[in-house]
Short mmCIF file of C-alpha atoms in Angstrom, two decimals:
data_model
loop_
_atom_site.label_atom_id
_atom_site.label_comp_id
_atom_site.label_asym_id
_atom_site.label_seq_id
_atom_site.Cartn_x
_atom_site.Cartn_y
_atom_site.Cartn_z
CA UNK A 1 -137.20 232.72 -50.89
CA UNK A 2 -140.02 234.83 -52.61
CA UNK A 3 -139.05 238.40 -54.04
CA UNK A 4 -141.56 241.23 -53.97
CA UNK A 5 -144.04 240.60 -56.65
CA UNK A 6 -147.23 241.60 -56.61
CA UNK A 7 -147.66 245.40 -57.16
CA UNK A 8 -148.41 246.30 -53.21
CA UNK A 9 -145.07 244.46 -52.36
CA UNK A 10 -143.00 245.53 -55.15
CA UNK A 11 -144.12 249.61 -54.29
CA UNK A 12 -143.33 248.48 -50.61
CA UNK A 13 -139.96 247.82 -51.19
CA UNK A 14 -139.77 250.74 -53.47
CA UNK A 15 -140.60 252.92 -51.01
CA UNK A 16 -136.89 252.59 -49.19
CA UNK A 17 -135.23 253.78 -52.28
CA UNK A 18 -133.44 256.67 -50.89
CA UNK A 19 -132.33 254.67 -47.64
CA UNK A 20 -128.68 253.62 -47.22
CA UNK A 21 -127.26 251.02 -49.42
CA UNK A 22 -127.13 248.79 -46.73
CA UNK A 23 -131.14 249.18 -44.98
CA UNK A 24 -132.42 248.62 -48.91
CA UNK A 25 -130.58 245.52 -49.16
CA UNK A 26 -131.64 244.12 -45.25
CA UNK A 27 -135.35 245.27 -46.48
CA UNK A 28 -134.96 243.73 -49.91
CA UNK A 29 -134.00 240.47 -48.05
CA UNK A 30 -136.62 240.53 -45.37
CA UNK A 31 -139.27 240.77 -47.75
CA UNK A 32 -137.87 237.89 -49.68
CA UNK A 33 -137.53 235.48 -46.59
CA UNK A 34 -140.36 236.74 -44.84
CA UNK A 35 -144.09 235.54 -45.37
CA UNK A 36 -145.35 238.91 -45.04
CA UNK A 37 -148.61 238.08 -47.62
CA UNK A 38 -150.12 235.44 -45.04
CA UNK A 39 -149.61 237.36 -42.28
CA UNK A 40 -151.59 240.45 -43.36
CA UNK A 41 -154.35 237.91 -44.36
CA UNK A 42 -154.21 236.72 -40.98
CA UNK A 43 -154.99 240.78 -39.89
CA UNK A 44 -158.75 242.11 -39.95
CA UNK A 45 -159.04 244.46 -42.90
CA UNK A 46 -160.72 247.57 -40.54
CA UNK A 47 -159.41 248.64 -36.65
CA UNK A 48 -157.00 250.04 -34.89
CA UNK A 49 -153.70 247.71 -35.61
CA UNK A 50 -150.29 247.76 -33.52
CA UNK A 51 -147.15 246.44 -34.94
CA UNK A 52 -144.68 245.78 -31.91
CA UNK A 53 -140.88 245.61 -32.84
CA UNK A 54 -141.61 247.17 -36.88
CA UNK A 55 -138.12 247.32 -37.57
CA UNK A 56 -138.32 249.28 -40.73
CA UNK A 57 -141.58 249.02 -40.86
CA UNK A 58 -141.90 246.57 -43.44
CA UNK A 59 -144.91 244.62 -42.14
CA UNK A 60 -146.52 247.93 -40.74
CA UNK A 61 -146.72 249.60 -44.18
CA UNK A 62 -147.94 246.66 -46.12
CA UNK A 63 -150.66 246.64 -43.36
CA UNK A 64 -151.89 250.15 -44.13
CA UNK A 65 -151.50 249.67 -47.93
CA UNK A 66 -153.19 246.60 -48.30
CA UNK A 67 -156.38 248.17 -46.37
CA UNK A 68 -157.46 251.82 -45.99
CA UNK A 69 -159.63 251.17 -43.40
CA UNK A 70 -156.74 250.06 -41.32
CA UNK A 71 -155.00 252.92 -38.74
CA UNK A 72 -151.77 251.67 -38.14
CA UNK A 73 -149.25 252.00 -35.77
CA UNK A 74 -146.07 250.62 -35.87
CA UNK A 75 -143.36 250.84 -32.59
CA UNK A 76 -139.64 249.86 -32.27
CA UNK A 77 -136.92 249.70 -29.75
CA UNK A 78 -134.22 251.10 -32.49
CA UNK A 79 -133.99 254.69 -33.10
CA UNK A 80 -132.70 254.32 -35.94
CA UNK A 81 -134.46 252.48 -37.80
CA UNK A 82 -137.86 254.74 -36.71
CA UNK A 83 -136.89 258.08 -39.90
CA UNK A 84 -136.73 255.09 -42.18
CA UNK A 85 -139.82 254.06 -41.69
CA UNK A 86 -141.66 257.59 -41.79
CA UNK A 87 -139.68 258.41 -44.78
CA UNK A 88 -140.60 254.90 -46.41
CA UNK A 89 -144.52 256.00 -45.52
CA UNK A 90 -144.33 259.32 -47.30
CA UNK A 91 -142.62 257.95 -50.29
CA UNK A 92 -145.30 254.67 -50.09
CA UNK A 93 -148.40 257.35 -49.17
CA UNK A 94 -147.36 259.55 -52.85
CA UNK A 95 -148.45 256.65 -54.22
CA UNK A 96 -151.25 254.76 -53.21
CA UNK A 97 -154.53 254.95 -54.04
CA UNK A 98 -156.07 256.24 -51.12
CA UNK A 99 -154.57 259.15 -49.07
CA UNK A 100 -152.80 259.47 -46.64
CA UNK A 101 -151.87 256.54 -45.77
CA UNK A 102 -152.94 255.60 -42.04
CA UNK A 103 -149.55 254.21 -40.56
CA UNK A 104 -147.57 255.95 -37.60
CA UNK A 105 -144.43 255.23 -36.16
CA UNK A 106 -142.81 255.74 -32.82
CA UNK A 107 -139.41 255.09 -31.19
CA UNK A 108 -140.65 252.75 -27.65
CA UNK A 109 -137.88 252.03 -25.61
CA UNK A 110 -137.97 248.25 -24.38
CA UNK A 111 -139.17 249.71 -20.59
CA UNK A 112 -142.02 250.94 -21.90
CA UNK A 113 -143.71 248.16 -22.52
CA UNK A 114 -146.36 247.99 -25.61
CA UNK A 115 -148.51 250.84 -25.99
CA UNK A 116 -152.16 251.27 -24.28
CA UNK A 117 -155.04 249.90 -26.70
CA UNK A 118 -157.35 248.69 -27.10
CA UNK A 119 -156.02 247.33 -30.46
CA UNK A 120 -158.34 245.42 -32.71
CA UNK A 121 -154.84 243.88 -34.00
CA UNK A 122 -151.64 243.45 -32.39
CA UNK A 123 -148.51 241.84 -34.79
CA UNK A 124 -145.32 240.57 -33.27
CA UNK A 125 -142.99 239.56 -35.93
CA UNK A 126 -139.70 237.85 -35.54
CA UNK A 127 -139.09 239.79 -32.05
CA UNK A 128 -139.26 237.79 -29.07
CA UNK A 129 -136.52 235.23 -29.96
CA UNK A 130 -134.38 237.74 -28.75
CA UNK A 131 -135.73 237.50 -25.32
CA UNK A 132 -135.80 234.94 -22.48
CA UNK A 133 -138.78 232.98 -21.78
CA UNK A 134 -140.08 234.67 -18.93
CA UNK A 135 -139.79 237.89 -20.94
CA UNK A 136 -141.48 237.10 -24.07
CA UNK A 137 -144.48 235.25 -21.89
CA UNK A 138 -144.85 238.50 -20.16
CA UNK A 139 -144.79 240.37 -23.34
CA UNK A 140 -147.24 238.04 -25.31
CA UNK A 141 -150.05 238.26 -22.48
CA UNK A 142 -149.51 242.03 -22.19
CA UNK A 143 -150.31 242.41 -25.81
CA UNK A 144 -153.43 239.93 -25.41
CA UNK A 145 -154.76 242.34 -22.69
CA UNK A 146 -154.21 245.23 -24.60
CA UNK A 147 -156.88 243.55 -27.63
CA UNK A 148 -160.22 244.91 -27.88
CA UNK A 149 -163.14 242.64 -27.90
CA UNK A 150 -162.92 239.88 -30.36
CA UNK A 151 -159.54 241.22 -31.64
CA UNK A 152 -156.62 239.15 -33.55
CA UNK A 153 -153.01 238.89 -31.95
CA UNK A 154 -150.27 237.42 -34.51
CA UNK A 155 -147.16 236.27 -32.89
CA UNK A 156 -145.27 235.22 -36.12
CA UNK A 157 -141.87 233.42 -34.90
CA UNK A 158 -139.72 230.01 -35.99
CA UNK A 159 -141.19 226.26 -35.66
CA UNK A 160 -138.64 223.63 -35.00
CA UNK A 161 -139.16 221.73 -37.63
CA UNK A 162 -136.95 220.88 -40.13
CA UNK A 163 -134.02 220.81 -37.34
CA UNK A 164 -132.12 222.04 -40.53
CA UNK A 165 -133.95 225.65 -40.93
CA UNK A 166 -133.82 226.26 -37.19
CA UNK A 167 -129.98 225.86 -37.45
CA UNK A 168 -129.82 227.97 -39.80
CA UNK A 169 -132.07 230.67 -38.20
CA UNK A 170 -130.03 230.36 -35.15
CA UNK A 171 -126.61 231.37 -36.89
CA UNK A 172 -128.11 234.27 -39.35
CA UNK A 173 -129.79 236.17 -35.79
CA UNK A 174 -126.95 235.15 -33.80
CA UNK A 175 -125.00 237.44 -36.50
CA UNK A 176 -127.32 239.98 -37.25
CA UNK A 177 -127.58 241.00 -33.52
CA UNK A 178 -123.75 240.01 -32.66
CA UNK A 179 -121.30 240.79 -35.17
CA UNK A 180 -123.31 243.21 -37.56
CA UNK A 181 -125.40 244.96 -35.13
CA UNK A 182 -128.20 245.00 -37.88
CA UNK A 183 -130.91 243.55 -34.81
CA UNK A 184 -131.12 245.17 -31.65
CA UNK A 185 -131.95 242.86 -28.33
CA UNK A 186 -130.63 240.21 -25.98
CA UNK A 187 -129.00 236.86 -28.10
CA UNK A 188 -131.54 235.00 -30.10
CA UNK A 189 -133.54 232.03 -27.64
CA UNK A 190 -134.96 230.61 -29.85
CA UNK A 191 -138.37 228.69 -28.91
CA UNK A 192 -140.91 227.27 -30.85
CA UNK A 193 -144.29 230.15 -31.04
CA UNK A 194 -146.69 226.96 -30.72
CA UNK A 195 -145.19 227.02 -26.27
CA UNK A 196 -146.61 230.49 -26.04
CA UNK A 197 -150.36 229.44 -26.97
CA UNK A 198 -151.23 228.62 -23.24
CA UNK A 199 -149.91 232.45 -21.99
CA UNK A 200 -153.06 233.38 -24.72
CA UNK A 201 -155.78 230.65 -23.33
CA UNK A 202 -155.00 231.92 -20.17
CA UNK A 203 -156.69 235.23 -20.76
CA UNK A 204 -159.33 233.96 -23.10
CA UNK A 205 -158.32 233.65 -26.26
CA UNK A 206 -159.03 230.92 -28.97
CA UNK A 207 -155.57 230.02 -30.42
CA UNK A 208 -154.33 228.36 -34.07
CA UNK A 209 -150.97 227.41 -34.96
CA UNK A 210 -150.15 228.07 -38.62
CA UNK A 211 -146.86 226.81 -40.28
CA UNK A 212 -145.45 229.50 -43.32
CA UNK A 213 -142.31 227.81 -43.66
CA UNK A 214 -143.09 226.42 -47.44
CA UNK A 215 -140.69 228.04 -50.25
CA UNK A 216 -138.87 229.50 -47.54
CA UNK A 217 -135.50 228.95 -45.86
CA UNK A 218 -136.94 229.37 -42.19
CA UNK A 219 -139.56 227.07 -40.60
CA UNK A 220 -141.61 230.38 -40.23
CA UNK A 221 -144.17 229.37 -38.30
CA UNK A 222 -147.86 231.60 -36.92
CA UNK A 223 -149.68 231.54 -33.37
CA UNK A 224 -153.14 233.37 -33.53
CA UNK A 225 -154.72 233.93 -30.92
CA UNK A 226 -158.82 235.50 -31.09
CA UNK A 227 -159.95 237.47 -27.82
CA UNK A 228 -163.25 236.88 -27.65
CA UNK A 229 -166.04 239.16 -28.50
#
């Protein structure tokens, strides 16, 4: 667990001060339990950025706040979360050194697929575990096809080591999608994210896998694919 400590992280989490208590807690816990700063470091500092499955918008807001040269679009299937993301963006923009904050949020049904590109970066954070293998491959492939030349695709999911962290992840996600209804989507189908590397490589992307789980309860792993120029 790594609570928000940097000024930017505190500003992003604090932007949800007007959200319902349950959502504020979710945002706080989500930041503390996910390596958003490591993800941000892998995203190009300039250009059009898409976050597919943005939820409350934490990652999108952080990407926009850390670099004024990014034009960030966050989309999600959950129509309940998008208004909170937009409200947080307005609150965050009021404290940003560079205004306006270049971030937009849209509700997008799953059947619509990813928005048309090209994008300089596409980020998917803890989303595709709710899909079966064929759907995961189709979504990741569609995102790769929407990259601009030299673009970057980042898929942050879970690895399979250590086993106790993976078991904890599965239990939590079954609770979130089932009993609590925090997350929309199907039943969790957690597979090591590196299994998607061949999908990207078949489209000409160069891939690398980075473990990000140190200091966290979960086996966070990031798959990065870079398109040729």
